[in-house]
Each structure stands twice: as structure tokens, then as C-alpha cells.
mmCIF file of N, CA and C in Angstrom:
data_model
loop_
_atom_site.group_PDB
_atom_site.id
_atom_site.type_symbol
_atom_site.label_atom_id
_atom_site.label_comp_id
_atom_site.label_asym_id
_atom_site.label_seq_id
_atom_site.Cartn_x
_atom_site.Cartn_y
_atom_site.Cartn_z
ATOM 1 N N MET A 1 68.986 110.986 97.685
ATOM 2 C CA MET A 1 69.577 109.940 98.492
ATOM 3 C C MET A 1 70.931 109.551 97.909
ATOM 4 N N SER A 2 71.951 109.482 98.752
ATOM 5 C CA SER A 2 73.279 109.148 98.251
ATOM 6 C C SER A 2 73.462 107.636 98.199
ATOM 7 N N GLN A 3 74.310 107.222 97.301
ATOM 8 C CA GLN A 3 74.627 105.808 97.141
ATOM 9 C C GLN A 3 76.136 105.672 97.224
ATOM 10 N N ASN A 4 76.615 104.710 97.987
ATOM 11 C CA ASN A 4 78.047 104.553 98.165
ATOM 12 C C ASN A 4 78.729 103.992 96.922
ATOM 13 N N VAL A 5 79.950 104.452 96.729
ATOM 14 C CA VAL A 5 80.893 103.838 95.805
ATOM 15 C C VAL A 5 81.950 103.178 96.686
ATOM 16 N N PHE A 6 82.716 102.260 96.114
ATOM 17 C CA PHE A 6 83.813 101.693 96.907
ATOM 18 C C PHE A 6 84.955 101.277 96.006
ATOM 19 N N ILE A 7 86.113 101.145 96.653
ATOM 20 C CA ILE A 7 87.300 100.602 96.010
ATOM 21 C C ILE A 7 87.964 99.690 97.027
ATOM 22 N N ALA A 8 88.476 98.555 96.563
ATOM 23 C CA ALA A 8 89.107 97.583 97.451
ATOM 24 C C ALA A 8 90.481 97.214 96.904
ATOM 25 N N PHE A 9 91.452 97.187 97.810
ATOM 26 C CA PHE A 9 92.839 96.881 97.455
ATOM 27 C C PHE A 9 93.341 95.694 98.260
ATOM 28 N N GLN A 10 94.349 95.022 97.720
ATOM 29 C CA GLN A 10 95.072 94.040 98.511
ATOM 30 C C GLN A 10 95.700 94.780 99.689
ATOM 31 N N ALA A 11 95.729 94.156 100.841
ATOM 32 C CA ALA A 11 96.342 94.752 102.028
ATOM 33 C C ALA A 11 97.829 94.400 102.019
ATOM 34 N N ASN A 12 98.661 95.338 101.577
ATOM 35 C CA ASN A 12 100.105 95.120 101.559
ATOM 36 C C ASN A 12 100.837 96.460 101.625
ATOM 37 N N ASP A 13 102.162 96.419 101.683
ATOM 38 C CA ASP A 13 102.957 97.641 101.796
ATOM 39 C C ASP A 13 102.796 98.554 100.580
ATOM 40 N N ASP A 14 102.560 97.981 99.404
ATOM 41 C CA ASP A 14 102.426 98.777 98.181
ATOM 42 C C ASP A 14 101.177 99.652 98.193
ATOM 43 N N THR A 15 100.140 99.233 98.882
ATOM 44 C CA THR A 15 98.885 99.987 98.864
ATOM 45 C C THR A 15 98.733 100.961 100.033
ATOM 46 N N ARG A 16 99.598 100.879 101.018
ATOM 47 C CA ARG A 16 99.470 101.732 102.212
ATOM 48 C C ARG A 16 99.403 103.218 101.850
ATOM 49 N N SER A 17 100.287 103.692 101.001
ATOM 50 C CA SER A 17 100.304 105.110 100.617
ATOM 51 C C SER A 17 99.077 105.500 99.796
ATOM 52 N N ILE A 18 98.618 104.598 98.956
ATOM 53 C CA ILE A 18 97.417 104.863 98.154
ATOM 54 C C ILE A 18 96.207 105.011 99.079
ATOM 55 N N ILE A 19 96.065 104.081 100.001
ATOM 56 C CA ILE A 19 94.941 104.114 100.944
ATOM 57 C C ILE A 19 94.994 105.372 101.806
ATOM 58 N N ASP A 20 96.164 105.711 102.321
ATOM 59 C CA ASP A 20 96.306 106.927 103.141
ATOM 60 C C ASP A 20 95.919 108.172 102.347
ATOM 61 N N ALA A 21 96.343 108.244 101.089
ATOM 62 C CA ALA A 21 96.020 109.402 100.245
ATOM 63 C C ALA A 21 94.514 109.484 99.992
ATOM 64 N N ILE A 22 93.886 108.359 99.717
ATOM 65 C CA ILE A 22 92.444 108.345 99.475
ATOM 66 C C ILE A 22 91.696 108.837 100.710
ATOM 67 N N LEU A 23 92.065 108.333 101.875
ATOM 68 C CA LEU A 23 91.374 108.733 103.105
ATOM 69 C C LEU A 23 91.592 110.211 103.413
ATOM 70 N N GLN A 24 92.771 110.726 103.130
ATOM 71 C CA GLN A 24 93.053 112.150 103.353
ATOM 72 C C GLN A 24 92.231 113.032 102.405
ATOM 73 N N ASP A 25 92.138 112.635 101.155
ATOM 74 C CA ASP A 25 91.446 113.450 100.150
ATOM 75 C C ASP A 25 89.928 113.275 100.148
ATOM 76 N N ASN A 26 89.439 112.262 100.842
ATOM 77 C CA ASN A 26 88.004 111.969 100.886
ATOM 78 C C ASN A 26 87.566 111.836 102.346
ATOM 79 N N PRO A 27 87.352 112.957 103.024
ATOM 80 C CA PRO A 27 87.072 112.921 104.466
ATOM 81 C C PRO A 27 85.822 112.128 104.855
ATOM 82 N N ARG A 28 84.903 111.926 103.942
ATOM 83 C CA ARG A 28 83.685 111.155 104.254
ATOM 84 C C ARG A 28 83.856 109.658 103.998
ATOM 85 N N ALA A 29 85.015 109.270 103.507
ATOM 86 C CA ALA A 29 85.281 107.860 103.210
ATOM 87 C C ALA A 29 85.483 107.066 104.499
ATOM 88 N N GLN A 30 85.083 105.806 104.452
ATOM 89 C CA GLN A 30 85.213 104.893 105.590
ATOM 90 C C GLN A 30 86.048 103.690 105.174
ATOM 91 N N ARG A 31 87.015 103.365 106.004
ATOM 92 C CA ARG A 31 87.916 102.235 105.743
ATOM 93 C C ARG A 31 87.419 100.996 106.482
ATOM 94 N N GLN A 32 87.456 99.862 105.788
ATOM 95 C CA GLN A 32 87.150 98.572 106.396
ATOM 96 C C GLN A 32 88.326 97.636 106.125
ATOM 97 N N ASP A 33 88.894 97.090 107.192
ATOM 98 C CA ASP A 33 90.023 96.166 107.061
ATOM 99 C C ASP A 33 89.539 94.726 107.147
ATOM 100 N N PHE A 34 90.020 93.911 106.227
ATOM 101 C CA PHE A 34 89.750 92.488 106.185
ATOM 102 C C PHE A 34 91.098 91.783 106.182
ATOM 103 N N PRO A 35 91.144 90.464 106.344
ATOM 104 C CA PRO A 35 92.439 89.775 106.426
ATOM 105 C C PRO A 35 93.409 90.069 105.273
ATOM 106 N N ALA A 36 92.948 90.146 104.059
ATOM 107 C CA ALA A 36 93.862 90.369 102.929
ATOM 108 C C ALA A 36 93.430 91.537 102.057
ATOM 109 N N MET A 37 92.523 92.360 102.574
ATOM 110 C CA MET A 37 91.936 93.408 101.747
ATOM 111 C C MET A 37 91.587 94.626 102.596
ATOM 112 N N VAL A 38 91.681 95.802 101.980
ATOM 113 C CA VAL A 38 91.181 97.040 102.568
ATOM 114 C C VAL A 38 90.136 97.592 101.611
ATOM 115 N N LYS A 39 88.936 97.829 102.129
ATOM 116 C CA LYS A 39 87.837 98.363 101.330
ATOM 117 C C LYS A 39 87.536 99.773 101.821
ATOM 118 N N ILE A 40 87.374 100.688 100.879
ATOM 119 C CA ILE A 40 87.053 102.073 101.215
ATOM 120 C C ILE A 40 85.724 102.420 100.567
ATOM 121 N N ASP A 41 84.748 102.753 101.398
ATOM 122 C CA ASP A 41 83.419 103.170 100.951
ATOM 123 C C ASP A 41 83.309 104.678 101.105
ATOM 124 N N ALA A 42 82.584 105.304 100.184
ATOM 125 C CA ALA A 42 82.334 106.745 100.285
ATOM 126 C C ALA A 42 80.967 107.059 99.692
ATOM 127 N N PRO A 43 80.259 107.988 100.309
ATOM 128 C CA PRO A 43 78.969 108.380 99.742
ATOM 129 C C PRO A 43 79.168 109.215 98.478
ATOM 130 N N ASP A 44 78.450 108.880 97.442
ATOM 131 C CA ASP A 44 78.405 109.634 96.177
ATOM 132 C C ASP A 44 79.638 109.513 95.294
ATOM 133 N N SER A 45 80.834 109.828 95.801
ATOM 134 C CA SER A 45 82.030 109.777 94.949
ATOM 135 C C SER A 45 83.284 109.584 95.788
ATOM 136 N N LEU A 46 84.348 109.179 95.102
ATOM 137 C CA LEU A 46 85.642 108.958 95.727
ATOM 138 C C LEU A 46 86.695 109.290 94.683
ATOM 139 N N VAL A 47 87.740 110.010 95.091
ATOM 140 C CA VAL A 47 88.782 110.400 94.144
ATOM 141 C C VAL A 47 90.149 109.933 94.638
ATOM 142 N N VAL A 48 90.974 109.454 93.688
ATOM 143 C CA VAL A 48 92.368 109.121 93.945
ATOM 144 C C VAL A 48 93.187 110.144 93.158
ATOM 145 N N ARG A 49 93.972 110.943 93.861
ATOM 146 C CA ARG A 49 94.769 111.983 93.214
ATOM 147 C C ARG A 49 96.233 111.547 93.121
ATOM 148 N N ARG A 50 96.764 111.595 91.919
ATOM 149 C CA ARG A 50 98.159 111.218 91.675
ATOM 150 C C ARG A 50 99.090 111.994 92.592
ATOM 151 N N ALA A 51 98.909 113.299 92.697
ATOM 152 C CA ALA A 51 99.797 114.144 93.493
ATOM 153 C C ALA A 51 99.791 113.746 94.969
ATOM 154 N N SER A 52 98.642 113.368 95.491
ATOM 155 C CA SER A 52 98.547 112.970 96.899
ATOM 156 C C SER A 52 99.295 111.665 97.161
ATOM 157 N N VAL A 53 99.180 110.730 96.236
ATOM 158 C CA VAL A 53 99.900 109.462 96.392
ATOM 159 C C VAL A 53 101.400 109.704 96.254
ATOM 160 N N GLU A 54 101.810 110.499 95.273
ATOM 161 C CA GLU A 54 103.233 110.811 95.094
ATOM 162 C C GLU A 54 103.828 111.451 96.340
ATOM 163 N N GLU A 55 103.070 112.331 96.969
ATOM 164 C CA GLU A 55 103.537 112.997 98.190
ATOM 165 C C GLU A 55 103.845 111.972 99.275
ATOM 166 N N ARG A 56 103.012 110.975 99.418
ATOM 167 C CA ARG A 56 103.211 109.956 100.444
ATOM 168 C C ARG A 56 104.296 108.946 100.056
ATOM 169 N N LEU A 57 104.393 108.643 98.767
ATOM 170 C CA LEU A 57 105.410 107.696 98.304
ATOM 171 C C LEU A 57 106.799 108.316 98.227
ATOM 172 N N GLY A 58 106.859 109.619 97.952
ATOM 173 C CA GLY A 58 108.146 110.282 97.771
ATOM 174 C C GLY A 58 108.767 109.998 96.416
ATOM 175 N N ARG A 59 107.924 109.664 95.438
ATOM 176 C CA ARG A 59 108.400 109.389 94.066
ATOM 177 C C ARG A 59 107.263 109.634 93.091
ATOM 178 N N ASP A 60 107.618 109.667 91.792
ATOM 179 C CA ASP A 60 106.590 109.769 90.766
ATOM 180 C C ASP A 60 105.730 108.509 90.801
ATOM 181 N N TRP A 61 104.454 108.700 90.516
ATOM 182 C CA TRP A 61 103.511 107.578 90.544
ATOM 183 C C TRP A 61 102.537 107.744 89.400
ATOM 184 N N ASP A 62 102.373 106.698 88.611
ATOM 185 C CA ASP A 62 101.436 106.677 87.498
ATOM 186 C C ASP A 62 100.123 106.085 87.996
ATOM 187 N N LEU A 63 99.020 106.736 87.708
ATOM 188 C CA LEU A 63 97.724 106.226 88.155
ATOM 189 C C LEU A 63 97.449 104.796 87.702
ATOM 190 N N GLN A 64 98.062 104.366 86.627
ATOM 191 C CA GLN A 64 97.869 102.990 86.161
ATOM 192 C C GLN A 64 98.400 101.971 87.180
ATOM 193 N N GLU A 65 99.334 102.397 88.045
ATOM 194 C CA GLU A 65 99.845 101.511 89.090
ATOM 195 C C GLU A 65 98.743 101.106 90.071
ATOM 196 N N LEU A 66 97.690 101.888 90.118
ATOM 197 C CA LEU A 66 96.539 101.602 90.972
ATOM 198 C C LEU A 66 95.981 100.206 90.697
ATOM 199 N N HIS A 67 96.003 99.799 89.454
ATOM 200 C CA HIS A 67 95.378 98.546 89.030
ATOM 201 C C HIS A 67 96.140 97.292 89.469
ATOM 202 N N VAL A 68 97.406 97.434 89.820
ATOM 203 C CA VAL A 68 98.217 96.273 90.196
ATOM 204 C C VAL A 68 97.662 95.572 91.433
ATOM 205 N N ASN A 69 97.214 96.338 92.415
ATOM 206 C CA ASN A 69 96.721 95.774 93.668
ATOM 207 C C ASN A 69 95.222 95.970 93.872
ATOM 208 N N LEU A 70 94.528 96.360 92.824
ATOM 209 C CA LEU A 70 93.088 96.586 92.889
ATOM 210 C C LEU A 70 92.352 95.248 92.877
ATOM 211 N N ILE A 71 91.413 95.091 93.803
ATOM 212 C CA ILE A 71 90.602 93.877 93.852
ATOM 213 C C ILE A 71 89.257 94.114 93.191
ATOM 214 N N SER A 72 88.583 95.184 93.587
ATOM 215 C CA SER A 72 87.247 95.440 93.071
ATOM 216 C C SER A 72 86.896 96.907 93.279
ATOM 217 N N LEU A 73 85.842 97.336 92.595
ATOM 218 C CA LEU A 73 85.341 98.697 92.782
ATOM 219 C C LEU A 73 83.888 98.747 92.362
ATOM 220 N N SER A 74 83.207 99.786 92.807
ATOM 221 C CA SER A 74 81.844 100.021 92.335
ATOM 222 C C SER A 74 81.669 101.497 92.082
ATOM 223 N N GLY A 75 81.012 101.800 90.989
ATOM 224 C CA GLY A 75 80.805 103.176 90.572
ATOM 225 C C GLY A 75 81.263 103.339 89.139
ATOM 226 N N ASN A 76 80.882 104.441 88.543
ATOM 227 C CA ASN A 76 81.341 104.764 87.200
ATOM 228 C C ASN A 76 82.717 105.401 87.318
ATOM 229 N N ILE A 77 83.609 105.019 86.428
ATOM 230 C CA ILE A 77 84.996 105.482 86.468
ATOM 231 C C ILE A 77 85.190 106.672 85.542
ATOM 232 N N ASP A 78 85.872 107.688 86.061
ATOM 233 C CA ASP A 78 86.327 108.821 85.264
ATOM 234 C C ASP A 78 87.815 108.949 85.559
ATOM 235 N N GLU A 79 88.650 108.708 84.553
ATOM 236 C CA GLU A 79 90.087 108.634 84.773
ATOM 237 C C GLU A 79 90.829 109.605 83.866
ATOM 238 N N THR A 80 91.723 110.392 84.470
ATOM 239 C CA THR A 80 92.633 111.261 83.726
ATOM 240 C C THR A 80 94.058 110.885 84.134
ATOM 241 N N ASP A 81 95.041 111.629 83.670
ATOM 242 C CA ASP A 81 96.415 111.376 84.086
ATOM 243 C C ASP A 81 96.635 111.732 85.548
ATOM 244 N N ASP A 82 95.780 112.593 86.105
ATOM 245 C CA ASP A 82 95.981 113.100 87.459
ATOM 246 C C ASP A 82 94.983 112.608 88.494
ATOM 247 N N GLU A 83 93.821 112.105 88.052
ATOM 248 C CA GLU A 83 92.793 111.680 89.001
ATOM 249 C C GLU A 83 92.029 110.461 88.497
ATOM 250 N N PHE A 84 91.665 109.640 89.452
ATOM 251 C CA PHE A 84 90.804 108.480 89.213
ATOM 252 C C PHE A 84 89.593 108.693 90.109
ATOM 253 N N THR A 85 88.415 108.859 89.506
ATOM 254 C CA THR A 85 87.220 109.175 90.269
ATOM 255 C C THR A 85 86.170 108.095 90.073
ATOM 256 N N LEU A 86 85.546 107.710 91.185
ATOM 257 C CA LEU A 86 84.400 106.805 91.152
ATOM 258 C C LEU A 86 83.185 107.595 91.585
ATOM 259 N N ALA A 87 82.104 107.506 90.826
ATOM 260 C CA ALA A 87 80.846 108.184 91.168
ATOM 261 C C ALA A 87 79.718 107.491 90.429
ATOM 262 N N TRP A 88 78.542 107.640 90.944
ATOM 263 C CA TRP A 88 77.358 107.133 90.251
ATOM 264 C C TRP A 88 76.773 108.264 89.437
ATOM 265 N N HIS A 89 76.711 108.091 88.129
ATOM 266 C CA HIS A 89 76.127 109.095 87.255
ATOM 267 C C HIS A 89 74.613 108.913 87.255
ATOM 268 N N ARG A 90 73.925 109.989 87.490
ATOM 269 C CA ARG A 90 72.464 109.935 87.554
ATOM 270 C C ARG A 90 71.884 110.567 86.324
#
């Protein structure tokens, strides 16, 4: 049985490219819009790829920038210089 992970960001211009990249790279992810927040749920795991965000931003992007507009998340974190992954370790 799969269990969802999620990540939630402030809803603003800075997060638009991050959210678009996450949805593109995680086809099973579902977006939920709230007045000041965007929450993305995904079954089992969710990945944020530096290269995908950079492609949408048109500039270099450090994965640490993810934390500036991060509200909450659920799942175990595995972070490298190139990917930020949420998954439940069994």
C-alpha cells in the first residue's frame, strides 16, 4: 500500500518555476491550491531536480533556495546537490 508524501510552498512568483518543475518530473503528483499555499502530494515519493528548476528559471539554482518559500513537508528527506527527494523508508 502506498503512502503519500507532500511538499507545500508559499504561493508566489518565486515558487512558480519550482512547482512547475516538480509537477513535470513527478507525473503522479497532484497539486492543491490554497489562498497562500500550493501543496503537492505524491504517492510513495517526490523529487525536486535542480536541473529542471534551472531550465524553467533560466539561471543557476541552488537546491537550498527551496527552503526560502517552503512551508511544510512530509516524508523522509534525501538531499544531494542535484536532487531533493521525499519518500517513506520502509
